[in-house]
């Protein structure tokens, strides 16, 4: 498998890589069902894909990766699944910190504080903080993330007097992704054609790549396919390109 992706690497134009990629990691439940296993087994398998994509990101010297790990709507799932997802995220972070440090990855948790137990939030943020000396790729884990809530919370941070002078450039500084470029590419696995509240503001001109591959089956090879597809696009940004 490792060989397969290395074969495709030379086909990528290094000068035309996206600076920021957002990933909607979908299909864990269906993957588990296909394997006759409980949904959490699928989520656990999905964390291996996260590792693969991060590794390739470092190999390609990508600047920013954002993983959609848990949405503001995912609280509507059965309690056991929510509990399992939260535990998995924390355990996974704990387990990966030394590898992240080895790869010089700066990891941060983005999302709302609303509705999350403070000690949980504090625990995952403290784990992420262990990577904050690193100077390489920046990885955002979008947890309790919702694009609409991000915009509402940004508006609440605005001074009323700032509103009449507000511009897109100023507003973006109030978002959880402040100081980061918009995603150039958004990948969604499992064949669903929707954003599901992911990076609504930032995705204005993102290229969208959808694959039927379920997230636990997504690997470096699949990521290169996405990048190859991205490089074949003509980004016009409303102009004539
Ligand atoms: C994505 O997989 C993981 C999260 C949303 C947390 P799903 O759990 O949505 O898997 P499907 O869509 O049911 O297959
Ligand atoms: C989007 O997947 C959220 C994450 C990947 C964290 P969902 O499975 O929750 O989205 P819908 O319900 O299919 O739109
Ligand atoms: Mg899903």
PDB file of N, CA, C and O in Angstrom, residues 63-126:
ATOM      1  N   UNK A  63       0.573  23.149   4.943  1.00  0.00           N
ATOM      2  CA  UNK A  63       0.628  24.111   6.053  1.00  0.00           C
ATOM      3  C   UNK A  63      -0.480  23.898   7.087  1.00  0.00           C
ATOM      4  O   UNK A  63      -0.235  24.022   8.281  1.00  0.00           O
ATOM      5  N   UNK A  64      -1.690  23.608   6.603  1.00  0.00           N
ATOM      6  CA  UNK A  64      -2.833  23.494   7.528  1.00  0.00           C
ATOM      7  C   UNK A  64      -3.733  22.320   7.154  1.00  0.00           C
ATOM      8  O   UNK A  64      -4.075  22.143   5.978  1.00  0.00           O
ATOM      9  N   UNK A  65      -4.140  21.578   8.175  1.00  0.00           N
ATOM     10  CA  UNK A  65      -5.126  20.516   7.983  1.00  0.00           C
ATOM     11  C   UNK A  65      -6.197  20.697   9.053  1.00  0.00           C
ATOM     12  O   UNK A  65      -5.868  20.916  10.222  1.00  0.00           O
ATOM     13  N   UNK A  66      -7.455  20.604   8.663  1.00  0.00           N
ATOM     14  CA  UNK A  66      -8.534  20.683   9.656  1.00  0.00           C
ATOM     15  C   UNK A  66      -9.387  19.421   9.569  1.00  0.00           C
ATOM     16  O   UNK A  66      -9.916  19.093   8.493  1.00  0.00           O
ATOM     17  N   UNK A  67      -9.480  18.717  10.674  1.00  0.00           N
ATOM     18  CA  UNK A  67     -10.284  17.486  10.724  1.00  0.00           C
ATOM     19  C   UNK A  67     -11.590  17.764  11.471  1.00  0.00           C
ATOM     20  O   UNK A  67     -11.556  18.243  12.610  1.00  0.00           O
ATOM     21  N   UNK A  68     -12.690  17.423  10.844  1.00  0.00           N
ATOM     22  CA  UNK A  68     -13.999  17.591  11.491  1.00  0.00           C
ATOM     23  C   UNK A  68     -14.228  16.337  12.348  1.00  0.00           C
ATOM     24  O   UNK A  68     -14.531  15.264  11.841  1.00  0.00           O
ATOM     25  N   UNK A  69     -14.060  16.495  13.649  1.00  0.00           N
ATOM     26  CA  UNK A  69     -14.106  15.329  14.531  1.00  0.00           C
ATOM     27  C   UNK A  69     -15.462  15.149  15.215  1.00  0.00           C
ATOM     28  O   UNK A  69     -15.886  14.014  15.466  1.00  0.00           O
ATOM     29  N   UNK A  70     -16.110  16.277  15.531  1.00  0.00           N
ATOM     30  CA  UNK A  70     -17.383  16.169  16.250  1.00  0.00           C
ATOM     31  C   UNK A  70     -18.143  17.471  16.039  1.00  0.00           C
ATOM     32  O   UNK A  70     -17.644  18.550  16.344  1.00  0.00           O
ATOM     33  N   UNK A  71     -19.363  17.359  15.520  1.00  0.00           N
ATOM     34  CA  UNK A  71     -20.123  18.563  15.190  1.00  0.00           C
ATOM     35  C   UNK A  71     -21.051  18.957  16.332  1.00  0.00           C
ATOM     36  O   UNK A  71     -21.343  18.153  17.219  1.00  0.00           O
ATOM     37  N   UNK A  72     -21.525  20.195  16.267  1.00  0.00           N
ATOM     38  CA  UNK A  72     -22.488  20.649  17.279  1.00  0.00           C
ATOM     39  C   UNK A  72     -23.783  19.831  17.207  1.00  0.00           C
ATOM     40  O   UNK A  72     -24.553  19.821  18.157  1.00  0.00           O
ATOM     41  N   UNK A  73     -24.005  19.178  16.091  1.00  0.00           N
ATOM     42  CA  UNK A  73     -25.218  18.344  15.946  1.00  0.00           C
ATOM     43  C   UNK A  73     -24.969  16.896  16.388  1.00  0.00           C
ATOM     44  O   UNK A  73     -25.921  16.148  16.610  1.00  0.00           O
ATOM     45  N   UNK A  74     -23.717  16.504  16.520  1.00  0.00           N
ATOM     46  CA  UNK A  74     -23.432  15.112  16.885  1.00  0.00           C
ATOM     47  C   UNK A  74     -23.857  14.764  18.317  1.00  0.00           C
ATOM     48  O   UNK A  74     -23.950  13.579  18.666  1.00  0.00           O
ATOM     49  N   UNK A  75     -24.163  15.796  19.134  1.00  0.00           N
ATOM     50  CA  UNK A  75     -24.703  15.518  20.474  1.00  0.00           C
ATOM     51  C   UNK A  75     -26.048  14.816  20.394  1.00  0.00           C
ATOM     52  O   UNK A  75     -26.510  14.228  21.372  1.00  0.00           O
ATOM     53  N   UNK A  76     -26.685  14.897  19.230  1.00  0.00           N
ATOM     54  CA  UNK A  76     -28.001  14.255  19.072  1.00  0.00           C
ATOM     55  C   UNK A  76     -27.898  12.741  18.895  1.00  0.00           C
ATOM     56  O   UNK A  76     -28.916  12.060  18.755  1.00  0.00           O
ATOM     57  N   UNK A  77     -26.724  12.204  18.881  1.00  0.00           N
ATOM     58  CA  UNK A  77     -26.571  10.743  18.745  1.00  0.00           C
ATOM     59  C   UNK A  77     -26.832  10.064  20.090  1.00  0.00           C
ATOM     60  O   UNK A  77     -26.827  10.720  21.137  1.00  0.00           O
ATOM     61  N   UNK A  78     -27.020   8.750  20.073  1.00  0.00           N
ATOM     62  CA  UNK A  78     -27.241   8.049  21.350  1.00  0.00           C
ATOM     63  C   UNK A  78     -26.103   8.325  22.335  1.00  0.00           C
ATOM     64  O   UNK A  78     -24.946   8.460  21.920  1.00  0.00           O
ATOM     65  N   UNK A  79     -26.492   8.416  23.620  1.00  0.00           N
ATOM     66  CA  UNK A  79     -25.522   8.771  24.678  1.00  0.00           C
ATOM     67  C   UNK A  79     -24.251   7.934  24.637  1.00  0.00           C
ATOM     68  O   UNK A  79     -23.149   8.440  24.799  1.00  0.00           O
ATOM     69  N   UNK A  80     -24.420   6.644  24.445  1.00  0.00           N
ATOM     70  CA  UNK A  80     -23.263   5.741  24.446  1.00  0.00           C
ATOM     71  C   UNK A  80     -22.283   6.073  23.335  1.00  0.00           C
ATOM     72  O   UNK A  80     -21.065   6.004  23.522  1.00  0.00           O
ATOM     73  N   UNK A  81     -22.833   6.398  22.183  1.00  0.00           N
ATOM     74  CA  UNK A  81     -21.947   6.729  21.060  1.00  0.00           C
ATOM     75  C   UNK A  81     -21.210   8.043  21.345  1.00  0.00           C
ATOM     76  O   UNK A  81     -19.992   8.146  21.112  1.00  0.00           O
ATOM     77  N   UNK A  82     -21.943   9.030  21.886  1.00  0.00           N
ATOM     78  CA  UNK A  82     -21.308  10.315  22.204  1.00  0.00           C
ATOM     79  C   UNK A  82     -20.192  10.093  23.216  1.00  0.00           C
ATOM     80  O   UNK A  82     -19.058  10.564  23.040  1.00  0.00           O
ATOM     81  N   UNK A  83     -20.509   9.335  24.251  1.00  0.00           N
ATOM     82  CA  UNK A  83     -19.513   9.067  25.295  1.00  0.00           C
ATOM     83  C   UNK A  83     -18.277   8.388  24.678  1.00  0.00           C
ATOM     84  O   UNK A  83     -17.140   8.732  24.967  1.00  0.00           O
ATOM     85  N   UNK A  84     -18.532   7.428  23.825  1.00  0.00           N
ATOM     86  CA  UNK A  84     -17.447   6.688  23.172  1.00  0.00           C
ATOM     87  C   UNK A  84     -16.591   7.601  22.300  1.00  0.00           C
ATOM     88  O   UNK A  84     -15.363   7.497  22.290  1.00  0.00           O
ATOM     89  N   UNK A  85     -17.245   8.502  21.572  1.00  0.00           N
ATOM     90  CA  UNK A  85     -16.503   9.413  20.695  1.00  0.00           C
ATOM     91  C   UNK A  85     -15.615  10.356  21.500  1.00  0.00           C
ATOM     92  O   UNK A  85     -14.468  10.608  21.143  1.00  0.00           O
ATOM     93  N   UNK A  86     -16.159  10.852  22.609  1.00  0.00           N
ATOM     94  CA  UNK A  86     -15.382  11.769  23.455  1.00  0.00           C
ATOM     95  C   UNK A  86     -14.172  11.060  24.055  1.00  0.00           C
ATOM     96  O   UNK A  86     -13.060  11.590  24.061  1.00  0.00           O
ATOM     97  N   UNK A  87     -14.412   9.858  24.513  1.00  0.00           N
ATOM     98  CA  UNK A  87     -13.309   9.100  25.119  1.00  0.00           C
ATOM     99  C   UNK A  87     -12.240   8.788  24.057  1.00  0.00           C
ATOM    100  O   UNK A  87     -11.043   8.923  24.299  1.00  0.00           O
ATOM    101  N   UNK A  88     -12.719   8.396  22.897  1.00  0.00           N
ATOM    102  CA  UNK A  88     -11.789   8.062  21.816  1.00  0.00           C
ATOM    103  C   UNK A  88     -10.913   9.260  21.449  1.00  0.00           C
ATOM    104  O   UNK A  88      -9.697   9.117  21.266  1.00  0.00           O
ATOM    105  N   UNK A  89     -11.526  10.434  21.371  1.00  0.00           N
ATOM    106  CA  UNK A  89     -10.753  11.621  21.002  1.00  0.00           C
ATOM    107  C   UNK A  89      -9.655  11.878  22.036  1.00  0.00           C
ATOM    108  O   UNK A  89      -8.492  12.092  21.690  1.00  0.00           O
ATOM    109  N   UNK A  90     -10.039  11.817  23.299  1.00  0.00           N
ATOM    110  CA  UNK A  90      -9.054  12.086  24.351  1.00  0.00           C
ATOM    111  C   UNK A  90      -7.942  11.027  24.346  1.00  0.00           C
ATOM    112  O   UNK A  90      -6.760  11.356  24.381  1.00  0.00           O
ATOM    113  N   UNK A  91      -8.352   9.770  24.278  1.00  0.00           N
ATOM    114  CA  UNK A  91      -7.356   8.686  24.274  1.00  0.00           C
ATOM    115  C   UNK A  91      -6.428   8.792  23.073  1.00  0.00           C
ATOM    116  O   UNK A  91      -5.219   8.578  23.176  1.00  0.00           O
ATOM    117  N   UNK A  92      -7.020   9.117  21.932  1.00  0.00           N
ATOM    118  CA  UNK A  92      -6.238   9.200  20.705  1.00  0.00           C
ATOM    119  C   UNK A  92      -5.203  10.319  20.821  1.00  0.00           C
ATOM    120  O   UNK A  92      -4.035  10.136  20.457  1.00  0.00           O
ATOM    121  N   UNK A  93      -5.628  11.465  21.357  1.00  0.00           N
ATOM    122  CA  UNK A  93      -4.694  12.581  21.518  1.00  0.00           C
ATOM    123  C   UNK A  93      -3.544  12.163  22.431  1.00  0.00           C
ATOM    124  O   UNK A  93      -2.373  12.377  22.115  1.00  0.00           O
ATOM    125  N   UNK A  94      -3.929  11.556  23.537  1.00  0.00           N
ATOM    126  CA  UNK A  94      -2.925  11.143  24.520  1.00  0.00           C
ATOM    127  C   UNK A  94      -1.873  10.253  23.866  1.00  0.00           C
ATOM    128  O   UNK A  94      -0.673  10.412  24.050  1.00  0.00           O
ATOM    129  N   UNK A  95      -2.379   9.322  23.084  1.00  0.00           N
ATOM    130  CA  UNK A  95      -1.517   8.336  22.452  1.00  0.00           C
ATOM    131  C   UNK A  95      -0.633   8.931  21.352  1.00  0.00           C
ATOM    132  O   UNK A  95       0.467   8.444  21.101  1.00  0.00           O
ATOM    133  N   UNK A  96      -1.135   9.975  20.714  1.00  0.00           N
ATOM    134  CA  UNK A  96      -0.436  10.500  19.538  1.00  0.00           C
ATOM    135  C   UNK A  96       0.533  11.647  19.826  1.00  0.00           C
ATOM    136  O   UNK A  96       1.291  12.042  18.948  1.00  0.00           O
ATOM    137  N   UNK A  97       0.468  12.218  21.029  1.00  0.00           N
ATOM    138  CA  UNK A  97       1.256  13.434  21.282  1.00  0.00           C
ATOM    139  C   UNK A  97       2.737  13.265  20.927  1.00  0.00           C
ATOM    140  O   UNK A  97       3.317  14.117  20.249  1.00  0.00           O
ATOM    141  N   UNK A  98       3.337  12.156  21.338  1.00  0.00           N
ATOM    142  CA  UNK A  98       4.777  12.031  21.081  1.00  0.00           C
ATOM    143  C   UNK A  98       5.039  11.950  19.571  1.00  0.00           C
ATOM    144  O   UNK A  98       6.013  12.517  19.068  1.00  0.00           O
ATOM    145  N   UNK A  99       4.154  11.278  18.854  1.00  0.00           N
ATOM    146  CA  UNK A  99       4.299  11.198  17.395  1.00  0.00           C
ATOM    147  C   UNK A  99       4.114  12.586  16.762  1.00  0.00           C
ATOM    148  O   UNK A  99       4.851  12.979  15.843  1.00  0.00           O
ATOM    149  N   UNK A 100       3.152  13.333  17.271  1.00  0.00           N
ATOM    150  CA  UNK A 100       2.927  14.689  16.747  1.00  0.00           C
ATOM    151  C   UNK A 100       4.167  15.554  16.981  1.00  0.00           C
ATOM    152  O   UNK A 100       4.585  16.300  16.102  1.00  0.00           O
ATOM    153  N   UNK A 101       4.748  15.407  18.153  1.00  0.00           N
ATOM    154  CA  UNK A 101       5.951  16.178  18.451  1.00  0.00           C
ATOM    155  C   UNK A 101       7.108  15.753  17.554  1.00  0.00           C
ATOM    156  O   UNK A 101       7.872  16.574  17.064  1.00  0.00           O
ATOM    157  N   UNK A 102       7.190  14.447  17.319  1.00  0.00           N
ATOM    158  CA  UNK A 102       8.246  13.952  16.436  1.00  0.00           C
ATOM    159  C   UNK A 102       8.105  14.567  15.037  1.00  0.00           C
ATOM    160  O   UNK A 102       9.079  14.844  14.360  1.00  0.00           O
ATOM    161  N   UNK A 103       6.852  14.762  14.646  1.00  0.00           N
ATOM    162  CA  UNK A 103       6.607  15.305  13.301  1.00  0.00           C
ATOM    163  C   UNK A 103       6.490  16.833  13.293  1.00  0.00           C
ATOM    164  O   UNK A 103       6.122  17.423  12.269  1.00  0.00           O
ATOM    165  N   UNK A 104       6.783  17.445  14.430  1.00  0.00           N
ATOM    166  CA  UNK A 104       6.784  18.916  14.529  1.00  0.00           C
ATOM    167  C   UNK A 104       5.408  19.527  14.211  1.00  0.00           C
ATOM    168  O   UNK A 104       5.307  20.624  13.676  1.00  0.00           O
ATOM    169  N   UNK A 105       4.345  18.788  14.521  1.00  0.00           N
ATOM    170  CA  UNK A 105       2.978  19.259  14.236  1.00  0.00           C
ATOM    171  C   UNK A 105       2.440  20.086  15.404  1.00  0.00           C
ATOM    172  O   UNK A 105       2.548  19.691  16.562  1.00  0.00           O
ATOM    173  N   UNK A 106       1.862  21.222  15.071  1.00  0.00           N
ATOM    174  CA  UNK A 106       1.199  22.085  16.060  1.00  0.00           C
ATOM    175  C   UNK A 106      -0.286  21.751  16.008  1.00  0.00           C
ATOM    176  O   UNK A 106      -0.946  21.943  14.982  1.00  0.00           O
ATOM    177  N   UNK A 107      -0.793  21.218  17.095  1.00  0.00           N
ATOM    178  CA  UNK A 107      -2.187  20.786  17.094  1.00  0.00           C
ATOM    179  C   UNK A 107      -3.037  21.703  17.956  1.00  0.00           C
ATOM    180  O   UNK A 107      -2.627  22.086  19.050  1.00  0.00           O
ATOM    181  N   UNK A 108      -4.200  22.064  17.463  1.00  0.00           N
ATOM    182  CA  UNK A 108      -5.109  22.836  18.315  1.00  0.00           C
ATOM    183  C   UNK A 108      -6.536  22.364  18.148  1.00  0.00           C
ATOM    184  O   UNK A 108      -6.908  21.810  17.117  1.00  0.00           O
ATOM    185  N   UNK A 109      -7.289  22.571  19.218  1.00  0.00           N
ATOM    186  CA  UNK A 109      -8.698  22.189  19.205  1.00  0.00           C
ATOM    187  C   UNK A 109      -9.486  23.450  18.872  1.00  0.00           C
ATOM    188  O   UNK A 109      -9.310  24.479  19.536  1.00  0.00           O
ATOM    189  N   UNK A 110     -10.335  23.376  17.846  1.00  0.00           N
ATOM    190  CA  UNK A 110     -11.189  24.530  17.579  1.00  0.00           C
ATOM    191  C   UNK A 110     -12.655  24.110  17.735  1.00  0.00           C
ATOM    192  O   UNK A 110     -12.991  22.939  17.576  1.00  0.00           O
ATOM    193  N   UNK A 111     -13.500  25.060  18.072  1.00  0.00           N
ATOM    194  CA  UNK A 111     -14.908  24.746  18.254  1.00  0.00           C
ATOM    195  C   UNK A 111     -15.459  25.542  19.418  1.00  0.00           C
ATOM    196  O   UNK A 111     -14.756  26.343  20.026  1.00  0.00           O
ATOM    197  N   UNK A 112     -16.715  25.282  19.726  1.00  0.00           N
ATOM    198  CA  UNK A 112     -17.378  26.033  20.788  1.00  0.00           C
ATOM    199  C   UNK A 112     -17.146  25.385  22.154  1.00  0.00           C
ATOM    200  O   UNK A 112     -16.965  24.169  22.252  1.00  0.00           O
ATOM    201  N   UNK A 113     -17.173  26.232  23.176  1.00  0.00           N
ATOM    202  CA  UNK A 113     -17.093  25.709  24.548  1.00  0.00           C
ATOM    203  C   UNK A 113     -18.472  25.359  25.063  1.00  0.00           C
ATOM    204  O   UNK A 113     -18.614  24.660  26.064  1.00  0.00           O
ATOM    205  N   UNK A 114     -19.486  25.873  24.377  1.00  0.00           N
ATOM    206  CA  UNK A 114     -20.867  25.706  24.850  1.00  0.00           C
ATOM    207  C   UNK A 114     -21.285  24.243  24.861  1.00  0.00           C
ATOM    208  O   UNK A 114     -21.156  23.549  23.851  1.00  0.00           O
ATOM    209  N   UNK A 115     -21.752  23.802  26.014  1.00  0.00           N
ATOM    210  CA  UNK A 115     -22.302  22.451  26.111  1.00  0.00           C
ATOM    211  C   UNK A 115     -21.271  21.360  26.363  1.00  0.00           C
ATOM    212  O   UNK A 115     -21.623  20.184  26.434  1.00  0.00           O
ATOM    213  N   UNK A 116     -19.998  21.728  26.484  1.00  0.00           N
ATOM    214  CA  UNK A 116     -18.960  20.716  26.756  1.00  0.00           C
ATOM    215  C   UNK A 116     -18.550  20.828  28.218  1.00  0.00           C
ATOM    216  O   UNK A 116     -18.371  21.929  28.733  1.00  0.00           O
ATOM    217  N   UNK A 117     -18.379  19.694  28.880  1.00  0.00           N
ATOM    218  CA  UNK A 117     -17.934  19.734  30.277  1.00  0.00           C
ATOM    219  C   UNK A 117     -16.567  20.417  30.336  1.00  0.00           C
ATOM    220  O   UNK A 117     -15.635  20.005  29.625  1.00  0.00           O
ATOM    221  N   UNK A 118     -16.414  21.449  31.194  1.00  0.00           N
ATOM    222  CA  UNK A 118     -15.153  22.205  31.225  1.00  0.00           C
ATOM    223  C   UNK A 118     -13.934  21.319  31.479  1.00  0.00           C
ATOM    224  O   UNK A 118     -12.868  21.552  30.884  1.00  0.00           O
ATOM    225  N   UNK A 119     -14.062  20.305  32.336  1.00  0.00           N
ATOM    226  CA  UNK A 119     -12.856  19.508  32.609  1.00  0.00           C
ATOM    227  C   UNK A 119     -12.447  18.674  31.399  1.00  0.00           C
ATOM    228  O   UNK A 119     -11.256  18.434  31.167  1.00  0.00           O
ATOM    229  N   UNK A 120     -13.427  18.275  30.603  1.00  0.00           N
ATOM    230  CA  UNK A 120     -13.092  17.532  29.389  1.00  0.00           C
ATOM    231  C   UNK A 120     -12.342  18.451  28.413  1.00  0.00           C
ATOM    232  O   UNK A 120     -11.290  18.101  27.879  1.00  0.00           O
ATOM    233  N   UNK A 121     -12.926  19.631  28.214  1.00  0.00           N
ATOM    234  CA  UNK A 121     -12.333  20.590  27.296  1.00  0.00           C
ATOM    235  C   UNK A 121     -10.916  20.947  27.733  1.00  0.00           C
ATOM    236  O   UNK A 121      -9.975  21.006  26.933  1.00  0.00           O
ATOM    237  N   UNK A 122     -10.798  21.151  29.039  1.00  0.00           N
ATOM    238  CA  UNK A 122      -9.493  21.508  29.582  1.00  0.00           C
ATOM    239  C   UNK A 122      -8.490  20.383  29.339  1.00  0.00           C
ATOM    240  O   UNK A 122      -7.339  20.622  28.971  1.00  0.00           O
ATOM    241  N   UNK A 123      -8.957  19.149  29.492  1.00  0.00           N
ATOM    242  CA  UNK A 123      -8.060  17.995  29.305  1.00  0.00           C
ATOM    243  C   UNK A 123      -7.577  17.882  27.857  1.00  0.00           C
ATOM    244  O   UNK A 123      -6.379  17.687  27.608  1.00  0.00           O
ATOM    245  N   UNK A 124      -8.489  18.039  26.894  1.00  0.00           N
ATOM    246  CA  UNK A 124      -8.026  17.881  25.504  1.00  0.00           C
ATOM    247  C   UNK A 124      -7.190  19.083  25.064  1.00  0.00           C
ATOM    248  O   UNK A 124      -6.240  18.950  24.306  1.00  0.00           O
ATOM    249  N   UNK A 125      -7.521  20.246  25.612  1.00  0.00           N
ATOM    250  CA  UNK A 125      -6.704  21.424  25.263  1.00  0.00           C
ATOM    251  C   UNK A 125      -5.303  21.312  25.867  1.00  0.00           C
ATOM    252  O   UNK A 125      -4.324  21.724  25.237  1.00  0.00           O
ATOM    253  N   UNK A 126      -5.240  20.774  27.075  1.00  0.00           N
ATOM    254  CA  UNK A 126      -3.926  20.615  27.710  1.00  0.00           C
ATOM    255  C   UNK A 126      -3.079  19.639  26.898  1.00  0.00           C
ATOM    256  O   UNK A 126      -1.868  19.824  26.737  1.00  0.00           O
TER     257      UNK A 126
END
